[in-house]
CSV table of C-alpha atoms in Angstrom, one decimal:
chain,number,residue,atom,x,y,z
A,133,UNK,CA,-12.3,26.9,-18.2
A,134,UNK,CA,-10.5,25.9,-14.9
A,135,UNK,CA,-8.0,28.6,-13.2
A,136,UNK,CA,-4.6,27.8,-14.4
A,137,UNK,CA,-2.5,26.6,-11.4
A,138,UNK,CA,-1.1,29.1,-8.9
A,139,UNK,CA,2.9,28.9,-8.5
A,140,UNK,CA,2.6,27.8,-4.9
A,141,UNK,CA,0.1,24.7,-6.6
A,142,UNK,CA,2.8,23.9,-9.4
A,143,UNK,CA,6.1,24.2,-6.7
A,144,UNK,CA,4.1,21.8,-4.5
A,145,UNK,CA,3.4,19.7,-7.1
A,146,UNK,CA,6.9,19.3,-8.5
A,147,UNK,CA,8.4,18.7,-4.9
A,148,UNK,CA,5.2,15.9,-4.0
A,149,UNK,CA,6.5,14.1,-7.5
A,150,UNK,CA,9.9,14.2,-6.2
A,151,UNK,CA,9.2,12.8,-3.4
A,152,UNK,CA,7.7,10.0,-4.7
A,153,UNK,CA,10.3,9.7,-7.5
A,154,UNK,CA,13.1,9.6,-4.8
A,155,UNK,CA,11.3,6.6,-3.0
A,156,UNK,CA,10.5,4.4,-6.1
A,157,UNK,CA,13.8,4.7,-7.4
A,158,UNK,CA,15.2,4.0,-3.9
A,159,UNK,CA,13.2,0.5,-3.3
A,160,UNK,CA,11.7,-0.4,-6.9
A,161,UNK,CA,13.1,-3.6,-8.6
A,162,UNK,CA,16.5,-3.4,-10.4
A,163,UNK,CA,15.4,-2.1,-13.8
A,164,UNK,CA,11.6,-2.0,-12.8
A,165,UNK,CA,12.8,1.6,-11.5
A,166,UNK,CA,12.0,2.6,-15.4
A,167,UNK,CA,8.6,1.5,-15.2
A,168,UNK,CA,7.7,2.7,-11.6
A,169,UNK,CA,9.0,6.4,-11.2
A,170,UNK,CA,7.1,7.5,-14.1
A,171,UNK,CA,3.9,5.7,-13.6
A,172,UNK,CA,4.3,6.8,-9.6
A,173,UNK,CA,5.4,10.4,-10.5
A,174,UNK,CA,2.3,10.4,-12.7
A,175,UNK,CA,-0.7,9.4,-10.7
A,176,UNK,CA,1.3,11.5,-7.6
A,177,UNK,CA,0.1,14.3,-10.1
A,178,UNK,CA,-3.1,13.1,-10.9
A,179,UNK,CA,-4.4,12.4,-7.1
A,180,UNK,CA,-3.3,15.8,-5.9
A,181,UNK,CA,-4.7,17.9,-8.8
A,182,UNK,CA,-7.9,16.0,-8.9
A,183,UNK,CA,-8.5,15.5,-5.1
A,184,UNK,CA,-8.0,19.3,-4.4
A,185,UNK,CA,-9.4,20.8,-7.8
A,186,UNK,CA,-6.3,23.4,-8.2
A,187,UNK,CA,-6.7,24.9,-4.5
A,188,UNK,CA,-3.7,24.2,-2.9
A,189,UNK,CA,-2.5,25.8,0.1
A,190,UNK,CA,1.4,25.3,1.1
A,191,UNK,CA,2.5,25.8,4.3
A,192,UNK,CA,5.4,28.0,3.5
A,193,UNK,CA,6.3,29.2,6.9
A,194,UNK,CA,6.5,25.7,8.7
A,195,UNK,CA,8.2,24.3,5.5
A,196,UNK,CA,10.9,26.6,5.7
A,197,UNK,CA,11.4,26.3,9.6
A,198,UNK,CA,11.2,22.6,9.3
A,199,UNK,CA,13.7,23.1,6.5
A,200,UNK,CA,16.3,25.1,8.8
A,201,UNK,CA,15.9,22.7,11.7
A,202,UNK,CA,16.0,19.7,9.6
A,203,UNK,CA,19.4,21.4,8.4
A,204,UNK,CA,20.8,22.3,11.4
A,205,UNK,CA,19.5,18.8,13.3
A,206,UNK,CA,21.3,17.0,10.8
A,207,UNK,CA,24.6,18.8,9.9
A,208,UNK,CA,25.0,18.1,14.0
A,209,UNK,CA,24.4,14.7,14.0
A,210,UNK,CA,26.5,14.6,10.4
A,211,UNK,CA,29.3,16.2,12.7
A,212,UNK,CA,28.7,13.6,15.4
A,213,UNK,CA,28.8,10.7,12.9
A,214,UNK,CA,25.5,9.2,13.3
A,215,UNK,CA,24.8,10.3,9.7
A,216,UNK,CA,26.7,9.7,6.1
A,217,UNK,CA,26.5,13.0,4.2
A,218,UNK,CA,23.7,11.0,1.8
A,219,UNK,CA,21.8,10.6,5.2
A,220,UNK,CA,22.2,14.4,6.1
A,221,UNK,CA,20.0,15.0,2.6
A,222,UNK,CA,18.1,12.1,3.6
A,223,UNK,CA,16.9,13.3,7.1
A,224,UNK,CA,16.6,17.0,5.5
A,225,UNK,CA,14.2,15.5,2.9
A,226,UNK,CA,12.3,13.7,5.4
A,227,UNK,CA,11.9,16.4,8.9
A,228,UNK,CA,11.6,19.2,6.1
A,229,UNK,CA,8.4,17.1,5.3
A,230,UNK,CA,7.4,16.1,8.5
A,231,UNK,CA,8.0,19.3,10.4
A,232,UNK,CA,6.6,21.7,7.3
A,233,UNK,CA,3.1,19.5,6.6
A,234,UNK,CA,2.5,17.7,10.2
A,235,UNK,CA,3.8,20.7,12.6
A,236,UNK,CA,5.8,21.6,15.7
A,237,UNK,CA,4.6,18.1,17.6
A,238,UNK,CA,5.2,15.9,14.6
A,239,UNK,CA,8.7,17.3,14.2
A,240,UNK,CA,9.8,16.9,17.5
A,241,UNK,CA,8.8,13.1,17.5
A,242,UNK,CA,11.1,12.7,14.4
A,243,UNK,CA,13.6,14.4,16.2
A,244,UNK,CA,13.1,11.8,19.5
A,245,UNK,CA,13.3,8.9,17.6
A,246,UNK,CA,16.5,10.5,15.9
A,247,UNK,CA,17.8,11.5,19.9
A,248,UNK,CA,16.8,7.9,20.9
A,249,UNK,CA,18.3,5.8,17.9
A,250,UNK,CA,21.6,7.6,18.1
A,251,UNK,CA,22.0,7.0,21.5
A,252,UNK,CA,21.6,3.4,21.6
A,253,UNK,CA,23.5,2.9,18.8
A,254,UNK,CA,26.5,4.0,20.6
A,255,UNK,CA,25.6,1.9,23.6
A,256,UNK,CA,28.2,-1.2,24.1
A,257,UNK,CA,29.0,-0.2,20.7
A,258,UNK,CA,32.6,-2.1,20.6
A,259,UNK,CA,31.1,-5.5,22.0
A,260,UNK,CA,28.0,-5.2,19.1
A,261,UNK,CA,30.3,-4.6,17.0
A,262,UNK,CA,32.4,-7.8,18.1
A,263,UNK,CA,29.0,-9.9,18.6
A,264,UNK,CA,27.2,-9.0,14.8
A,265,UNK,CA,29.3,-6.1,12.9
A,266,UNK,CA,29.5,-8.7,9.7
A,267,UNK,CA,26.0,-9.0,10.0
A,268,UNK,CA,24.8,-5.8,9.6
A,269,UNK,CA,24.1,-4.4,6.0
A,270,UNK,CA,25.3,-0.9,7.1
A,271,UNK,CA,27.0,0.9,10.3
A,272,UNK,CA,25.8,3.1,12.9
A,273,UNK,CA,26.0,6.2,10.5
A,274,UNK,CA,22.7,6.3,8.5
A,275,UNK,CA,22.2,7.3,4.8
A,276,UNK,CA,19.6,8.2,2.5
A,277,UNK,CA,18.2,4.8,2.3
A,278,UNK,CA,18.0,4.5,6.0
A,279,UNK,CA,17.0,8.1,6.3
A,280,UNK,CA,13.8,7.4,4.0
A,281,UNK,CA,13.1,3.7,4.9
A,282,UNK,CA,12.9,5.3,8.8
A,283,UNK,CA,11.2,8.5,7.7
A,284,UNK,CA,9.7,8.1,4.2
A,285,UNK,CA,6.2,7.0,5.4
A,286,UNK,CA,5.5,9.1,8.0
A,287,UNK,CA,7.1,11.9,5.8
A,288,UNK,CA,3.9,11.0,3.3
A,289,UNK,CA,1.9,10.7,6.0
A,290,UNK,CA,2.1,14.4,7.5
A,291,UNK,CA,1.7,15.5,3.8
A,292,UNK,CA,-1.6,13.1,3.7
A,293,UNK,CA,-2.6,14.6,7.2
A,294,UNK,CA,-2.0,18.3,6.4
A,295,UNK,CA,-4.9,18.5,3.5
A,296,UNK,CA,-7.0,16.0,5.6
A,297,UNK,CA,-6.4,16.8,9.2
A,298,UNK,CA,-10.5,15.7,9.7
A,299,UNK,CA,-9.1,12.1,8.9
A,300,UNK,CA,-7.9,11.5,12.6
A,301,UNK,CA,-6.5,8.2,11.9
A,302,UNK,CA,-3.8,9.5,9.6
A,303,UNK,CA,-2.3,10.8,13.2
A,304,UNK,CA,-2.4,7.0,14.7
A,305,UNK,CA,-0.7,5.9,11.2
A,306,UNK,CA,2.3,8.4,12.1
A,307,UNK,CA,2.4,7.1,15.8
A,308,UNK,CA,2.3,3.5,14.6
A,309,UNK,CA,4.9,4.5,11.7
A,310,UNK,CA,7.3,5.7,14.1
A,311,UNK,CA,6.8,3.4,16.7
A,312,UNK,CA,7.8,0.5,14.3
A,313,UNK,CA,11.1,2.3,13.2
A,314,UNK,CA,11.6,2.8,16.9
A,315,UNK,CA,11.3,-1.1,18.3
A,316,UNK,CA,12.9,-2.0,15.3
A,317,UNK,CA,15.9,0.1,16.1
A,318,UNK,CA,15.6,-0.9,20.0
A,319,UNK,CA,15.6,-4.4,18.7
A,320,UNK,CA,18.6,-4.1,16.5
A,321,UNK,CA,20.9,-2.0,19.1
A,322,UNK,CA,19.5,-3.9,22.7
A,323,UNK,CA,18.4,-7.5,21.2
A,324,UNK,CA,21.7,-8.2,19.4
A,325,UNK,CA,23.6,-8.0,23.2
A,326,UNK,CA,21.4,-10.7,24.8
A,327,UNK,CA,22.5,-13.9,26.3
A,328,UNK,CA,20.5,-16.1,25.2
A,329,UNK,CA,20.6,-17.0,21.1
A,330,UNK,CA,18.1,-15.5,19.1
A,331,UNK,CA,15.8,-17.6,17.5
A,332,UNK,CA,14.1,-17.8,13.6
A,333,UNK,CA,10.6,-16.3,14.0
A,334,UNK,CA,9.2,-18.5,11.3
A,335,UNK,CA,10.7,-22.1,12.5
A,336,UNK,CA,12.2,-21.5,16.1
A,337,UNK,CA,15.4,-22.9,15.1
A,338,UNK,CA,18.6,-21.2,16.7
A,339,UNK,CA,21.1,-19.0,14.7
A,340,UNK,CA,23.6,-16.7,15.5
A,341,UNK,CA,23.7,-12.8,17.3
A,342,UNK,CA,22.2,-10.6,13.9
A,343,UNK,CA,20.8,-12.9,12.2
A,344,UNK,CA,17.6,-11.1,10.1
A,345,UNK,CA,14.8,-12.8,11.2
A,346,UNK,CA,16.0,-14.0,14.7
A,347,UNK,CA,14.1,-12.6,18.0
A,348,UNK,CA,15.2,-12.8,21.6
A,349,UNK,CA,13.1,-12.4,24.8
A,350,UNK,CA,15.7,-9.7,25.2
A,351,UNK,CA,14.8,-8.2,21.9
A,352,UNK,CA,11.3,-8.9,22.2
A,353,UNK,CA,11.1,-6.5,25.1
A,354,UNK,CA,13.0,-4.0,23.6
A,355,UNK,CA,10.4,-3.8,21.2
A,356,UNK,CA,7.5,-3.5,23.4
A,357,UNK,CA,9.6,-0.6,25.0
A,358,UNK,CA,10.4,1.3,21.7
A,359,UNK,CA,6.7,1.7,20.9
A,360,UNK,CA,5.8,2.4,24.5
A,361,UNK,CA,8.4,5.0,24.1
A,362,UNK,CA,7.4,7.0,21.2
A,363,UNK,CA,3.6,6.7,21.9
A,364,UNK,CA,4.5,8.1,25.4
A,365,UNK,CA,6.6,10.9,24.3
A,366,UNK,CA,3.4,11.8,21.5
A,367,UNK,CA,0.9,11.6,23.9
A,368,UNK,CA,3.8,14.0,26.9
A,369,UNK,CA,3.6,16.5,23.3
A,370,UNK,CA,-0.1,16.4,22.8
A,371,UNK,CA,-0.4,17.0,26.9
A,372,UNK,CA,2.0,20.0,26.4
A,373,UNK,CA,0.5,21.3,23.5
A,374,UNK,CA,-2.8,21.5,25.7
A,375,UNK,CA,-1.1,23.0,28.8
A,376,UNK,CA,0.2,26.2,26.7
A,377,UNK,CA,-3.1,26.7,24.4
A,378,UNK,CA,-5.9,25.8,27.3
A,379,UNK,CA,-3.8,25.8,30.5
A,380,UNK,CA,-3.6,23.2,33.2
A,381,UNK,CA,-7.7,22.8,34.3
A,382,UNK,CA,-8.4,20.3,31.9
A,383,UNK,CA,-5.3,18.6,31.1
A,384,UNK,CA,-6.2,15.2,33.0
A,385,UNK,CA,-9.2,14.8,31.1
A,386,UNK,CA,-7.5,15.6,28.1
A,387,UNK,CA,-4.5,13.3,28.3
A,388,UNK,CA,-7.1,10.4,29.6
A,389,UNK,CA,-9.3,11.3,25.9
A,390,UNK,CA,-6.0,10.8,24.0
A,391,UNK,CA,-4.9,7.9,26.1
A,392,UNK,CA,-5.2,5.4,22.8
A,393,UNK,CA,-1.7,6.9,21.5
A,394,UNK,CA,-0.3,4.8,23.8
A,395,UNK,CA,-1.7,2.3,22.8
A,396,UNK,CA,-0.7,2.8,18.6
A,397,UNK,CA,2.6,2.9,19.6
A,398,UNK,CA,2.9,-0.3,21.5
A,399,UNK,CA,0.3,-2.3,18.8
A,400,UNK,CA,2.4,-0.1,15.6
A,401,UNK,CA,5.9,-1.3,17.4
A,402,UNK,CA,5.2,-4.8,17.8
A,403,UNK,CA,3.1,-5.2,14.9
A,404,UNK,CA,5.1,-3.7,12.7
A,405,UNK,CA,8.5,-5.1,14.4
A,406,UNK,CA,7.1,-8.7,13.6
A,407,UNK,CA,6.5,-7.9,10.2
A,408,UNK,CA,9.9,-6.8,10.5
A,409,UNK,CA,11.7,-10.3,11.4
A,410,UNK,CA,9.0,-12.4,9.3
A,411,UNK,CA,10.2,-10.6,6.1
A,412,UNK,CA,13.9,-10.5,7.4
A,413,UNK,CA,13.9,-14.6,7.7
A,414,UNK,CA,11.7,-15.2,4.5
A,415,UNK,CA,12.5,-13.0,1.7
A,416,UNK,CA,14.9,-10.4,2.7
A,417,UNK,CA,18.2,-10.8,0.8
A,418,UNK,CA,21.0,-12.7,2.5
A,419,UNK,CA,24.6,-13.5,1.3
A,420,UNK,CA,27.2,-15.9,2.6
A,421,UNK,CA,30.4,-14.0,3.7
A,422,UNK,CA,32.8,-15.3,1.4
A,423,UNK,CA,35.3,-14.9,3.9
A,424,UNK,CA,34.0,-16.2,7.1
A,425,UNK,CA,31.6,-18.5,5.5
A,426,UNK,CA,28.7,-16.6,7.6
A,427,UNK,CA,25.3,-15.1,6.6
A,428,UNK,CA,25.1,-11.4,6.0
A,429,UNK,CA,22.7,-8.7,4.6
A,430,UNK,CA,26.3,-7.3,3.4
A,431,UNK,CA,26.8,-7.9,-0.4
A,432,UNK,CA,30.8,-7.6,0.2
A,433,UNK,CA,33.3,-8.3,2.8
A,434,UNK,CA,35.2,-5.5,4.4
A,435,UNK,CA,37.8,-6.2,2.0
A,436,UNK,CA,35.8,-5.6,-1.1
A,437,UNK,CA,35.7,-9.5,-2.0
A,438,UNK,CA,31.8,-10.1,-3.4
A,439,UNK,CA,29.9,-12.5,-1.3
A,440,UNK,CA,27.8,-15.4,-2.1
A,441,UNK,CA,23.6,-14.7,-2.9
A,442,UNK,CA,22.3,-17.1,0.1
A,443,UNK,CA,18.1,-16.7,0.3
A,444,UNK,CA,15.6,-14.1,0.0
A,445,UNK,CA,14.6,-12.5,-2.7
A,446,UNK,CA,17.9,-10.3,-4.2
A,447,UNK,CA,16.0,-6.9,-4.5
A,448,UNK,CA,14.8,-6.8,-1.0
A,449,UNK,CA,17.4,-4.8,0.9
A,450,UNK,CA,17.0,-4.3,4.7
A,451,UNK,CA,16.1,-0.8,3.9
A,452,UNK,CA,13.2,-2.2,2.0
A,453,UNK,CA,12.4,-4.1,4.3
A,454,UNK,CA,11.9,-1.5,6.9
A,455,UNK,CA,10.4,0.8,4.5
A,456,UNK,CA,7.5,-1.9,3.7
A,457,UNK,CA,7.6,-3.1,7.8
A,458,UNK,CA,6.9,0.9,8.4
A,459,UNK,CA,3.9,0.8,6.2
A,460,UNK,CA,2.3,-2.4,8.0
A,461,UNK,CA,2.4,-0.9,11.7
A,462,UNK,CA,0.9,2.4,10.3
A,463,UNK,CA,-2.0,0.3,9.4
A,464,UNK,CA,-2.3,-2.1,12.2
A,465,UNK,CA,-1.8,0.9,14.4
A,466,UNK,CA,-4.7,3.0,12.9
A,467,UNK,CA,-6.9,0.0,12.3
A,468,UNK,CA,-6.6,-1.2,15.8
A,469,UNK,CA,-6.9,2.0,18.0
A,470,UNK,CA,-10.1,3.9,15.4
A,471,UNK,CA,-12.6,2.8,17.7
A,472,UNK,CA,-10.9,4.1,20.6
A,473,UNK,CA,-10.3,7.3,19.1
């Protein structure tokens, strides 16, 4: 007879179940949500009890630091209004995860890409706003969906990396996860303000500032930047990390041997960046304002007035569209630096 599960197995359990009921009820189909959360609850609890044959370990002491950072991180940025109160649980839910299965370095690249995003998104704020505000699906204050759409990957990913942390690739997925939220953001915030008009990515034809699925040369770039940043600031971390646990002698050598972070964020950015604006101008929703007589991602006017179902498919939400977009650079990212690695 098999030893019956330890409390620290079945509390891990239950909050890897929830986690993956929270994300299939967040993106599944309208009504497929019945189908999905208990089939996806269900093999969440199959994989884990099978893979690690009842030996769990949980990493309470991280968890509960990344838990009162995560807290703390996001009551401040709650208070600053780059978060809704659903994006406070949101970004909780997500650097609890991060910080408490993928560690210190993990956690503080959540937290950059959080210090980066809300920065932009208050640069020439007023004249975005004038450019492509009626665009936009939501504001500059994020919420749960954009919390786990951002975050909800690479938040499975650190759990995936924490009982596997042989399986080196799982690190590149998280660099190529969060460099694609990154340029995507850069895109958004820096693209939307160029000069020239942005252009379908599928047919070349010119549409307006905010358009999903338009790219710039302006936008473009920001996206090559936004995964140079955060695979710059992982590899700075990693270099740190080695400083304080080896000392300086042999941190050249060692930052030269991890040099192929770089290079996951810049391939996870624009790969997954592309994938981004491909599904934004073929299947993501898009409505017809129903008072300007414009496209949008919004479903209703500022006033409340319900606009027109354009294109897309009608499930397939920006957030959704980020979430799946986050999924694809992880790959690409992992696939493209392994041999380098």
């Amino acid at each position: 007879m098999e030893n019956p599960l330890q409390i620290t197995t079945i509390l891990l359990l239950a909050f890897l179940a929830g986690l993956v009921a929270t994300i299939l009820e967040a993106f599944s189909l309208k009504g497929f949500d019945n189908i999905a959360v208990p089939l996806g609850t269900a093999f969440t609890l199959w994989f884990f009890i099978n893979t690690f044959n009842h030996s769990f370990s949980f990493p309470w002491p991280t968890v509960l630091l990344g838990l009162l950072l995560s807290t703390a991180i996001a009551l401040l940025a709650y208070q600053r209004r780059s978060l809704s109160l659903s994006g406070v649980m949101g970004a909780i839910l997500v650097g609890t995860l991060i910080f408490g299965f993928g560690g210190l370095l993990w956690g503080l690249t959540l937290i950059a890409f959080f210090i980066y995003g809300s920065v932009l998104s208050k640069f020439r704020e007023d004249q975005k706003n004038k450019v492509a505000a009626d665009k936009f699906d939501k504001g500059s204050r994020r919420d749960f969906g954009q919390a786990l759409a951002n975050g909800g990957f690479g938040a499975v990913i650190a759990v995936l990396y924490y009982y596997y942390p042989s399986e080196l690739w799982l690190f590149a997925a998280f660099i190529g996860t969060m460099a694609t939220v990154n340029a995507d953001t850069w895109a958004t915030e820096i693209g939307v303000l160029s000069k020239k008009p942005p252009r379908l990515i599928t047919t070349g034809k010119v549409v307006t500032p905010g358009t999903s699925g338009g790219v710039t040369p302006l936008g473009t770039t920001a996206v090559l930047l936004g995964g140079l940043v955060i695979g710059l600031t992982v590899w700075l971390f990693t270099g740190v990390a080695h400083v304080l646990e080896q000392g300086t002698i042999t941190v050249i050598s060692h930052l030269w041997s991890n040099s192929w972070i770089l290079l996951a964020g810049i391939v996870g950015g624009l790969s997954g960046s592309m994938a981004d604006s491909y599904l934004g101008a073929t299947v993501q929703a898009i409505y017809i304002n129903a008072e300007t007589g414009l496209e949008t991602e919004k479903k209703t006017t500022r006033s409340g007035r319900r606009n027109h179902f354009h294109r897309g498919w009608p499930f397939m939400t920006n957030d959704l569209v980020n979430f799946i977009s986050s999924i694809f650079g992880a790959l690409i990212a992992a696939a493209f630096v392994y041999p380098f690695m």
